Tab-separated table of C-alpha atoms in Angstrom:
chain	number	residue	atom	x	y	z
N	1	MET	CA	-5.300	43.304	-45.748
N	2	SER	CA	-8.703	43.579	-44.301
N	3	HIS	CA	-9.365	44.138	-40.637
N	4	ARG	CA	-11.991	43.277	-38.353
N	5	VAL	CA	-12.942	46.155	-36.087
N	6	VAL	CA	-14.548	46.086	-33.043
N	7	ILE	CA	-15.877	48.226	-30.566
N	8	THR	CA	-13.420	49.174	-27.060
N	9	GLY	CA	-15.194	51.832	-24.802
N	10	LEU	CA	-18.165	53.603	-24.707
N	11	GLY	CA	-18.935	57.502	-23.556
N	12	VAL	CA	-22.274	59.697	-23.527
N	13	CYS	CA	-23.950	62.730	-22.003
N	14	ALA	CA	-28.110	62.186	-22.640
N	15	PRO	CA	-30.776	64.228	-21.600
N	16	ASN	CA	-31.484	60.793	-19.531
N	17	GLY	CA	-28.380	60.255	-17.859
N	18	VAL	CA	-24.740	60.715	-17.956
N	19	GLY	CA	-22.071	58.536	-18.265
N	20	LEU	CA	-22.947	55.205	-19.085
N	21	GLN	CA	-23.922	53.789	-15.655
N	22	ASP	CA	-26.525	55.959	-15.269
N	23	PHE	CA	-28.098	56.190	-19.180
N	24	THR	CA	-28.488	52.114	-19.393
N	25	HIS	CA	-30.234	52.459	-15.792
N	26	SER	CA	-32.652	54.465	-17.448
N	27	LEU	CA	-32.332	52.349	-20.654
N	28	GLN	CA	-33.287	49.322	-18.348
N	29	HIS	CA	-36.075	50.664	-16.538
N	30	GLY	CA	-37.562	53.528	-19.259
N	31	ILE	CA	-36.735	56.584	-17.102
N	32	SER	CA	-37.545	59.949	-19.118
N	33	GLY	CA	-35.261	62.488	-20.262
N	34	ILE	CA	-37.486	65.126	-21.279
N	35	ARG	CA	-38.370	67.781	-18.934
N	36	PHE	CA	-40.301	71.575	-19.137
N	37	GLN	CA	-37.683	73.802	-19.896
N	38	PRO	CA	-39.111	77.908	-18.420
N	39	ARG	CA	-37.110	79.467	-20.805
N	40	LEU	CA	-38.959	78.348	-23.471
N	41	LYS	CA	-42.063	79.687	-21.975
N	42	GLN	CA	-40.863	83.033	-21.446
N	43	LEU	CA	-39.477	83.020	-25.349
N	44	GLN	CA	-42.795	81.677	-25.916
N	45	PHE	CA	-42.041	78.957	-27.569
N	46	SER	CA	-45.295	75.740	-28.392
N	47	CYS	CA	-43.343	73.082	-28.062
N	48	GLN	CA	-42.050	74.510	-23.995
N	49	ILE	CA	-40.337	71.118	-23.446
N	50	ALA	CA	-37.183	69.544	-24.174
N	51	GLY	CA	-34.149	66.659	-23.808
N	52	GLU	CA	-31.096	68.551	-21.999
N	53	PRO	CA	-28.754	66.734	-20.700
N	54	LEU	CA	-27.534	67.372	-16.384
N	55	ILE	CA	-24.184	68.275	-15.451
N	56	LYS	CA	-23.381	69.463	-12.599
N	57	ASP	CA	-20.452	71.761	-11.717
N	58	ASN	CA	-18.398	69.558	-10.353
N	59	VAL	CA	-17.920	66.884	-12.756
N	60	LEU	CA	-16.802	70.264	-15.513
N	61	GLN	CA	-14.076	70.635	-13.893
N	62	GLN	CA	-12.979	67.070	-14.074
N	63	TYR	CA	-12.897	67.476	-17.441
N	64	PHE	CA	-11.435	71.295	-18.121
N	65	THR	CA	-8.899	73.252	-16.385
N	66	PRO	CA	-9.956	76.282	-14.924
N	67	LEU	CA	-8.789	78.429	-18.462
N	68	GLN	CA	-10.168	76.387	-20.651
N	69	LEU	CA	-14.255	77.339	-18.405
N	70	ARG	CA	-13.167	80.468	-18.499
N	71	GLY	CA	-15.720	82.188	-21.156
N	72	LEU	CA	-16.694	77.797	-22.406
N	73	ASN	CA	-20.189	78.851	-23.856
N	74	ALA	CA	-20.549	76.282	-26.431
N	75	SER	CA	-23.043	73.190	-24.815
N	76	GLY	CA	-21.729	70.470	-27.805
N	77	LEU	CA	-18.481	70.756	-26.516
N	78	VAL	CA	-19.246	70.286	-23.092
N	79	TYR	CA	-20.838	67.225	-24.280
N	80	GLY	CA	-18.586	65.909	-26.636
N	81	VAL	CA	-15.406	66.203	-24.773
N	82	ILE	CA	-17.263	64.656	-21.485
N	83	ALA	CA	-18.475	62.119	-23.656
N	84	GLY	CA	-15.386	61.661	-26.126
N	85	MET	CA	-12.943	61.655	-22.786
N	86	ASP	CA	-15.461	58.873	-20.647
N	87	ALA	CA	-15.159	56.328	-24.112
N	88	TRP	CA	-11.721	56.867	-24.289
N	89	LYS	CA	-11.228	56.029	-20.064
N	90	ASP	CA	-13.724	53.204	-21.222
N	91	ALA	CA	-11.375	51.950	-23.577
N	92	ASN	CA	-8.217	51.417	-21.309
N	93	LEU	CA	-6.541	53.044	-23.743
N	94	PRO	CA	-3.493	56.269	-22.508
N	95	LEU	CA	-3.023	59.933	-23.680
N	96	ALA	CA	-0.430	60.535	-26.018
N	97	PRO	CA	2.771	61.807	-23.837
N	98	LYS	CA	3.190	65.571	-24.369
N	99	GLU	CA	6.235	65.429	-26.442
N	100	THR	CA	5.173	63.109	-29.788
N	101	PRO	CA	1.633	62.865	-31.153
N	102	ASP	CA	-0.420	58.682	-30.667
N	103	TRP	CA	0.298	58.074	-34.702
N	104	ASP	CA	-2.062	55.119	-34.855
N	105	SER	CA	-5.399	56.893	-33.122
N	106	GLY	CA	-7.546	59.521	-35.427
N	107	ILE	CA	-11.158	61.025	-34.588
N	108	VAL	CA	-14.190	61.092	-36.116
N	109	PHE	CA	-16.222	63.525	-33.672
N	110	GLY	CA	-19.233	65.016	-36.129
N	111	THR	CA	-21.757	67.807	-35.066
N	112	GLY	CA	-24.814	70.099	-36.714
N	113	ILE	CA	-24.219	73.644	-35.320
N	114	LEU	CA	-21.829	74.339	-32.382
N	115	GLY	CA	-21.569	77.075	-30.323
N	116	ALA	CA	-24.844	78.593	-30.820
N	117	ASP	CA	-25.326	80.323	-27.229
N	118	LYS	CA	-21.695	81.197	-27.719
N	119	PHE	CA	-22.083	82.805	-31.472
N	120	ARG	CA	-24.637	85.173	-29.667
N	121	GLU	CA	-22.359	86.176	-27.587
N	122	SER	CA	-19.022	86.856	-29.839
N	123	ILE	CA	-21.891	89.258	-31.680
N	124	TYR	CA	-23.002	91.550	-29.074
N	125	ALA	CA	-19.485	91.998	-28.020
N	126	ILE	CA	-18.825	93.266	-31.713
N	127	ASP	CA	-21.890	95.188	-32.229
N	128	GLN	CA	-20.555	96.551	-28.840
N	129	GLY	CA	-17.138	97.246	-29.508
N	130	ASN	CA	-15.302	94.468	-27.605
N	131	THR	CA	-14.017	92.347	-29.557
N	132	ARG	CA	-11.467	92.233	-27.738
N	133	ARG	CA	-13.197	90.873	-23.950
N	134	LEU	CA	-14.509	88.012	-26.947
N	135	GLY	CA	-11.311	85.685	-25.099
N	136	SER	CA	-8.642	83.321	-27.640
N	137	THR	CA	-11.217	80.221	-27.239
N	138	SER	CA	-14.110	82.388	-29.241
N	139	VAL	CA	-13.402	80.017	-32.338
N	140	MET	CA	-12.994	77.613	-31.344
N	141	GLN	CA	-16.685	77.589	-29.534
N	142	VAL	CA	-17.920	78.259	-32.279
N	143	MET	CA	-16.369	76.722	-35.186
N	144	ALA	CA	-17.575	72.857	-36.328
N	145	SER	CA	-14.754	71.535	-35.998
N	146	GLY	CA	-14.086	72.594	-32.540
N	147	ILE	CA	-15.153	70.097	-30.852
N	148	SER	CA	-12.509	67.096	-32.770
N	149	ALA	CA	-10.513	69.476	-32.286
N	150	TYR	CA	-10.397	70.041	-29.051
N	151	LEU	CA	-10.831	66.478	-27.892
N	152	GLY	CA	-6.976	65.420	-30.187
N	153	GLY	CA	-5.263	67.779	-27.768
N	154	MET	CA	-6.408	66.730	-25.367
N	155	LEU	CA	-5.929	63.531	-26.699
N	156	GLY	CA	-3.208	63.650	-28.834
N	157	ALA	CA	-4.595	61.951	-31.859
N	158	GLY	CA	-1.601	62.422	-35.001
N	159	ASN	CA	-4.491	59.986	-37.225
N	160	GLN	CA	-6.944	61.683	-39.181
N	161	VAL	CA	-9.122	64.246	-37.009
N	162	THR	CA	-11.754	65.445	-38.638
N	163	THR	CA	-15.645	66.742	-37.840
N	164	ASN	CA	-18.770	64.955	-39.819
N	165	SER	CA	-21.736	66.430	-40.652
N	166	SER	CA	-24.748	65.452	-42.846
N	167	ALA	CA	-28.402	66.764	-39.886
N	168	CYS	CA	-30.016	63.736	-37.444
N	169	THR	CA	-26.853	61.245	-39.346
N	170	THR	CA	-24.468	62.252	-38.802
N	171	GLY	CA	-23.304	60.196	-35.700
N	172	THR	CA	-24.368	57.250	-37.961
N	173	GLU	CA	-22.510	58.279	-40.856
N	174	GLY	CA	-18.701	59.118	-38.273
N	175	ILE	CA	-19.622	55.763	-37.301
N	176	LEU	CA	-19.056	54.459	-40.702
N	177	MET	CA	-16.426	57.146	-41.242
N	178	ALA	CA	-14.290	55.479	-38.252
N	179	TYR	CA	-14.342	51.851	-39.430
N	180	GLU	CA	-13.496	52.399	-43.196
N	181	ARG	CA	-9.513	53.850	-41.734
N	182	ILE	CA	-9.503	51.070	-39.725
N	183	LYS	CA	-10.567	48.225	-42.079
N	184	SER	CA	-8.123	49.684	-44.887
N	185	GLY	CA	-5.554	49.111	-42.331
N	186	ARG	CA	-4.657	53.692	-41.744
N	187	ALA	CA	-5.720	53.764	-38.650
N	188	THR	CA	-5.614	51.154	-35.298
N	189	ARG	CA	-8.202	52.465	-33.337
N	190	MET	CA	-10.552	55.952	-34.035
N	191	LEU	CA	-12.928	57.447	-31.645
N	192	THR	CA	-15.495	58.688	-32.490
N	193	GLY	CA	-19.391	60.310	-31.860
N	194	SER	CA	-21.234	63.797	-32.095
N	195	CYS	CA	-22.770	66.369	-30.278
N	196	SER	CA	-25.640	68.621	-30.649
N	197	ASP	CA	-25.691	72.078	-28.783
N	198	SER	CA	-28.954	72.784	-26.511
N	199	GLY	CA	-30.782	75.940	-26.254
N	200	PRO	CA	-33.665	78.183	-28.238
N	201	TYR	CA	-31.502	78.887	-30.731
N	202	LEU	CA	-31.453	75.436	-31.759
N	203	TRP	CA	-34.641	74.157	-31.301
N	204	ALA	CA	-36.354	77.742	-32.624
N	205	GLY	CA	-36.512	76.538	-36.202
N	206	PHE	CA	-38.391	73.208	-36.158
N	207	ASP	CA	-40.584	74.973	-33.301
N	208	SER	CA	-41.253	77.238	-35.827
N	209	MET	CA	-42.260	74.671	-38.601
N	210	ARG	CA	-44.739	73.094	-36.419
N	211	ILE	CA	-43.319	69.678	-35.596
N	212	LEU	CA	-42.857	69.458	-32.642
N	213	PRO	CA	-45.710	69.261	-29.567
N	214	ARG	CA	-47.047	71.410	-28.052
N	215	ASN	CA	-50.289	69.361	-26.207
N	216	TYR	CA	-47.681	67.884	-23.710
N	217	ASN	CA	-46.213	71.186	-21.922
N	218	GLU	CA	-47.480	69.644	-18.765
N	219	THR	CA	-47.141	66.265	-19.701
N	220	PRO	CA	-43.384	66.375	-20.595
N	221	GLU	CA	-42.268	62.506	-19.869
N	222	LYS	CA	-45.857	61.527	-22.374
N	223	ALA	CA	-44.984	63.708	-25.421
N	224	SER	CA	-42.052	61.652	-27.721
N	225	ARG	CA	-44.360	59.044	-28.497
N	226	PRO	CA	-42.586	56.859	-31.419
N	227	MET	CA	-44.545	54.427	-33.392
N	228	SER	CA	-47.887	55.921	-31.882
N	229	ALA	CA	-51.207	55.870	-33.363
N	230	THR	CA	-50.889	60.033	-31.274
N	231	ALA	CA	-47.326	59.966	-32.217
N	232	ALA	CA	-47.496	64.740	-32.705
N	233	GLY	CA	-44.005	64.783	-33.210
N	234	PHE	CA	-40.814	64.960	-31.908
N	235	VAL	CA	-39.570	65.930	-28.370
N	236	PRO	CA	-35.849	68.498	-29.150
N	237	GLY	CA	-33.014	66.849	-27.255
N	238	SER	CA	-28.813	67.223	-27.071
N	239	GLY	CA	-25.891	65.261	-25.531
N	240	ALA	CA	-23.324	63.194	-27.044
N	241	GLY	CA	-22.497	60.093	-27.660
N	242	ALA	CA	-18.856	58.258	-28.479
N	243	LEU	CA	-17.573	55.277	-29.716
N	244	VAL	CA	-13.551	53.736	-29.703
N	245	LEU	CA	-13.162	51.797	-32.863
N	246	GLU	CA	-10.492	49.692	-32.668
N	247	SER	CA	-8.706	46.573	-35.275
N	248	LEU	CA	-9.268	43.431	-33.227
N	249	GLU	CA	-5.856	42.689	-33.572
N	250	SER	CA	-4.975	45.579	-31.420
N	251	ALA	CA	-7.839	45.097	-28.828
N	252	LEU	CA	-6.897	41.696	-28.171
N	253	ASN	CA	-3.230	42.280	-27.972
N	254	ARG	CA	-3.880	44.401	-25.183
N	255	GLY	CA	-6.577	43.008	-23.538
N	256	ALA	CA	-9.217	45.338	-24.396
N	257	THR	CA	-12.828	44.859	-23.174
N	258	ILE	CA	-14.380	44.550	-26.201
N	259	TYR	CA	-18.522	45.531	-27.260
N	260	ALA	CA	-19.523	44.665	-30.453
N	261	GLU	CA	-18.005	44.321	-33.506
N	262	VAL	CA	-18.902	47.055	-36.217
N	263	LEU	CA	-20.018	44.369	-39.525
N	264	GLY	CA	-20.345	47.302	-42.178
N	265	GLY	CA	-21.860	49.729	-43.266
N	266	ALA	CA	-23.839	51.727	-46.116
N	267	VAL	CA	-24.487	55.617	-46.598
N	268	ASN	CA	-26.357	56.868	-49.298
N	269	SER	CA	-28.724	60.548	-50.246
N	270	GLY	CA	-32.972	60.451	-51.283
N	271	GLY	CA	-32.028	62.669	-53.691
N	272	GLN	CA	-34.543	64.932	-52.755
N	273	ARG	CA	-36.234	62.944	-55.683
N	274	GLY	CA	-39.333	60.994	-56.203
N	275	SER	CA	-40.924	60.827	-52.415
N	276	GLY	CA	-37.680	62.285	-51.082
N	277	SER	CA	-37.106	65.733	-50.369
N	278	MET	CA	-35.504	68.682	-47.222
N	279	THR	CA	-37.754	66.614	-44.788
N	280	ALA	CA	-39.090	63.655	-45.874
N	281	PRO	CA	-37.219	60.058	-47.076
N	282	ASN	CA	-37.373	58.902	-50.557
N	283	SER	CA	-37.973	55.523	-49.245
N	284	GLU	CA	-35.909	54.168	-52.287
N	285	ALA	CA	-33.111	54.942	-51.400
N	286	VAL	CA	-33.532	53.829	-47.563
N	287	VAL	CA	-34.093	50.765	-48.690
N	288	ARG	CA	-31.311	50.628	-50.411
N	289	CYS	CA	-29.172	51.837	-47.284
N	290	ILE	CA	-30.636	49.264	-45.469
N	291	GLU	CA	-29.989	46.427	-48.513
N	292	GLU	CA	-26.465	47.617	-48.866
N	293	ALA	CA	-25.259	47.678	-45.332
N	294	VAL	CA	-26.372	43.774	-44.871
N	295	GLN	CA	-24.961	43.257	-48.188
N	296	ALA	CA	-21.389	44.770	-47.182
N	297	SER	CA	-21.628	42.774	-43.995
N	298	GLY	CA	-21.955	39.736	-45.844
N	299	ILE	CA	-24.583	39.125	-44.076
N	300	HIS	CA	-28.016	37.870	-44.894
N	301	SER	CA	-30.992	39.746	-43.836
N	302	ALA	CA	-32.547	36.803	-41.915
N	303	ASP	CA	-29.756	37.427	-39.858
N	304	ILE	CA	-30.772	40.901	-38.366
N	305	ASP	CA	-32.333	40.073	-35.037
N	306	THR	CA	-32.533	43.140	-33.389
N	307	VAL	CA	-33.365	46.452	-34.726
N	308	ASN	CA	-33.162	50.659	-33.665
N	309	GLY	CA	-34.876	52.993	-36.161
N	310	HIS	CA	-34.535	56.514	-36.452
N	311	LEU	CA	-38.531	56.666	-35.724
N	312	THR	CA	-38.703	60.487	-34.734
N	313	ALA	CA	-42.706	60.341	-33.315
N	314	THR	CA	-44.110	61.704	-35.790
N	315	SER	CA	-46.955	60.160	-38.889
N	316	LYS	CA	-42.879	59.352	-41.577
N	317	ASP	CA	-42.801	56.255	-38.536
N	318	ALA	CA	-45.167	53.611	-39.920
N	319	LEU	CA	-43.302	54.578	-43.584
N	320	GLU	CA	-39.819	54.212	-41.716
N	321	ILE	CA	-42.134	50.452	-41.017
N	322	SER	CA	-42.205	49.384	-44.101
N	323	ASN	CA	-39.198	50.936	-45.372
N	324	TRP	CA	-37.208	48.286	-42.898
N	325	SER	CA	-40.139	45.321	-43.649
N	326	GLN	CA	-38.925	45.598	-47.625
N	327	ALA	CA	-35.574	45.749	-47.189
N	328	LEU	CA	-35.476	42.816	-44.847
N	329	LYS	CA	-38.080	41.004	-46.310
N	330	GLY	CA	-39.490	39.876	-42.930
N	331	VAL	CA	-43.445	40.440	-41.503
N	332	GLY	CA	-45.235	39.606	-38.871
N	333	THR	CA	-42.852	36.917	-36.370
N	334	ASP	CA	-40.510	37.400	-38.681
N	335	PHE	CA	-39.834	40.918	-38.388
N	336	PRO	CA	-37.410	41.266	-35.760
N	337	TYR	CA	-37.765	43.055	-32.668
N	338	ILE	CA	-37.527	47.014	-32.833
N	339	ASN	CA	-37.018	49.708	-30.650
N	340	SER	CA	-36.689	54.146	-30.699
N	341	PHE	CA	-34.051	55.413	-27.255
N	342	LYS	CA	-36.331	59.037	-28.750
N	343	GLY	CA	-39.367	58.080	-26.487
N	344	LEU	CA	-36.871	58.657	-23.315
N	345	PHE	CA	-35.021	61.553	-24.773
N	346	GLY	CA	-35.946	63.058	-27.836
N	347	HIS	CA	-34.314	63.434	-31.004
N	348	CYS	CA	-31.024	64.773	-30.300
N	349	LEU	CA	-30.077	66.139	-33.714
N	350	ALA	CA	-26.844	65.712	-35.185
N	351	ALA	CA	-26.126	63.492	-32.140
N	352	ALA	CA	-29.467	61.200	-32.297
N	353	GLY	CA	-27.084	58.867	-34.105
N	354	SER	CA	-23.838	58.753	-31.239
N	355	ILE	CA	-26.200	58.707	-28.005
N	356	GLU	CA	-28.092	55.604	-29.893
N	357	CYS	CA	-25.786	53.713	-31.000
N	358	VAL	CA	-23.969	54.158	-27.607
N	359	ALA	CA	-27.547	52.269	-26.151
N	360	SER	CA	-28.199	50.288	-29.909
N	361	VAL	CA	-24.909	48.119	-28.373
N	362	LEU	CA	-26.008	48.381	-24.651
N	363	GLN	CA	-28.390	46.150	-26.074
N	364	ILE	CA	-25.680	43.317	-27.131
N	365	GLU	CA	-23.480	43.660	-23.742
N	366	LYS	CA	-26.653	43.243	-21.426
N	367	GLY	CA	-28.371	40.824	-23.511
N	368	GLN	CA	-31.326	42.503	-23.287
N	369	VAL	CA	-33.462	45.096	-25.661
N	370	PHE	CA	-35.013	48.098	-24.403
N	371	GLY	CA	-38.290	49.310	-24.090
N	372	ASN	CA	-40.401	51.280	-26.204
N	373	VAL	CA	-42.314	54.158	-23.757
N	374	ASN	CA	-45.633	55.827	-25.184
N	375	CYS	CA	-46.503	53.822	-27.508
N	376	GLU	CA	-49.352	52.007	-25.249
N	377	ASP	CA	-51.298	52.711	-29.068
N	378	LEU	CA	-49.368	51.933	-31.931
N	379	ASN	CA	-49.912	52.622	-35.336
N	380	PRO	CA	-52.302	50.827	-36.523
N	381	ALA	CA	-50.260	50.618	-40.009
N	382	ILE	CA	-47.481	49.094	-37.815
N	383	LEU	CA	-49.837	46.651	-36.391
N	384	THR	CA	-49.705	45.580	-40.767
N	385	LEU	CA	-46.370	44.873	-40.526
N	386	VAL	CA	-45.209	44.010	-36.987
N	387	ASP	CA	-46.321	41.178	-34.998
N	388	PRO	CA	-46.827	43.353	-30.985
N	389	ILE	CA	-43.997	41.301	-29.548
N	390	LYS	CA	-41.393	42.224	-31.628
N	391	ILE	CA	-42.425	45.811	-30.238
N	392	PRO	CA	-41.639	45.071	-26.460
N	393	ARG	CA	-42.969	47.848	-23.832
N	394	LYS	CA	-40.448	47.337	-21.374
N	395	THR	CA	-37.373	45.191	-21.739
N	396	ILE	CA	-36.615	41.672	-22.226
N	397	LEU	CA	-33.951	39.313	-21.845
N	398	HIS	CA	-32.689	39.070	-25.581
N	399	GLN	CA	-29.524	38.592	-26.390
N	400	PRO	CA	-29.013	40.298	-29.658
N	401	LYS	CA	-26.773	38.483	-32.307
N	402	ILE	CA	-26.760	40.827	-34.991
N	403	MET	CA	-28.414	44.089	-35.233
N	404	ALA	CA	-29.852	47.081	-37.408
N	405	LYS	CA	-28.655	51.169	-36.546
N	406	ALA	CA	-30.348	53.354	-39.181
N	407	SER	CA	-30.245	57.004	-38.814
N	408	PHE	CA	-32.206	59.128	-40.972
N	409	GLY	CA	-31.989	62.882	-42.078
N	410	PHE	CA	-32.649	66.070	-43.483
N	411	GLY	CA	-31.460	66.571	-46.912
N	412	ASP	CA	-32.771	63.164	-47.462
N	413	VAL	CA	-29.806	61.550	-46.616
N	414	ASN	CA	-29.581	57.932	-45.028
N	415	ALA	CA	-26.925	55.695	-42.998
N	416	CYS	CA	-27.557	52.186	-41.634
N	417	VAL	CA	-24.303	50.656	-39.820
N	418	ILE	CA	-24.268	46.941	-38.277
N	419	PHE	CA	-23.412	45.422	-35.326
N	420	SER	CA	-22.482	41.997	-34.301
N	421	ALA	CA	-21.677	40.042	-31.039
N	422	PHE	CA	-18.264	39.459	-31.363
N	423	ASN	CA	-17.448	35.759	-32.026
N	424	ASP	CA	-13.920	35.210	-31.866
């Protein structure tokens, strides 16, 4: 038996908003979370700006015990716990009793590199002969599956608890993994999301590759320019997003709020063949991924009225638009509304897909398409394919009925998920 899958909870810890209320307000009003980072200047980075969630100390006490906070130095894990627990609470779901796991609930929560600061701290302690001072939580903070294990213990999840990792595609891929598990009847509900650390040890490699903007250190809010003719590279970001996916039967039985439905999706790889490489997408694979997602969702390409792209604010944005146009067979005014959220909080790496999926679902819930920022000078190559009215610069009233969200990551990997407004 195949089960319909709906979204009943959302959580987010983003550079421009920690919590759904602040995050939604920032998206609606074009409020940026990209800021100057003095530490990057001190370390002589060329790009000295980034998107980093601002978390007050008293907020941490709502999610961690004093014992858990002792020696905690893994920002990605912190972001993931905040987003994950908020999503679970938003879905109005209980924690499992102390004696027995919740066999019907599982977790797929991804990351790229977890606990980079803790790892550095551990290396110095080891080299100085202070191994015993590392603390009992050092392993959990640096292993990739630390985030899913941590959340699994907090929730008492007894179904599959795992971590996926597929570069910038991680969060979107995780949603599809959770979707498939519920659709097949192997789980009733799944918490899914992804997180990424903050800091120079995550961002230095990109700075050394010279793919980050270096002329906006004094005007950080203008630096991330998706679809712009003056796009100068992506701004690094961090944070976490989380969604609770649940079978429709379960959601209806308990009277849960339903944000949207997951219709299906697809993942693939370009194999780093043809135009694809470690850092560049194979357009044939991208088009194929979108087409397969449409087919798997049981819809027609023309049914998609809104797209949230990967669109990182590089020279590849025009190519991505071309791929969307080919896959959806739409140009001009027949092209769906499209936006990129990276202009407001940068490219959050492994967390990008999940944070942007939360934002995409919020558009369905609010009946709006959030505005694109910093693209007043649209790339001329994009304008040959898309009517500028379909790239709103400010938030507009439009009820997305069927929305496509895609992520494309290092290693030439792709994921596309199709959301729809819930219709019983």
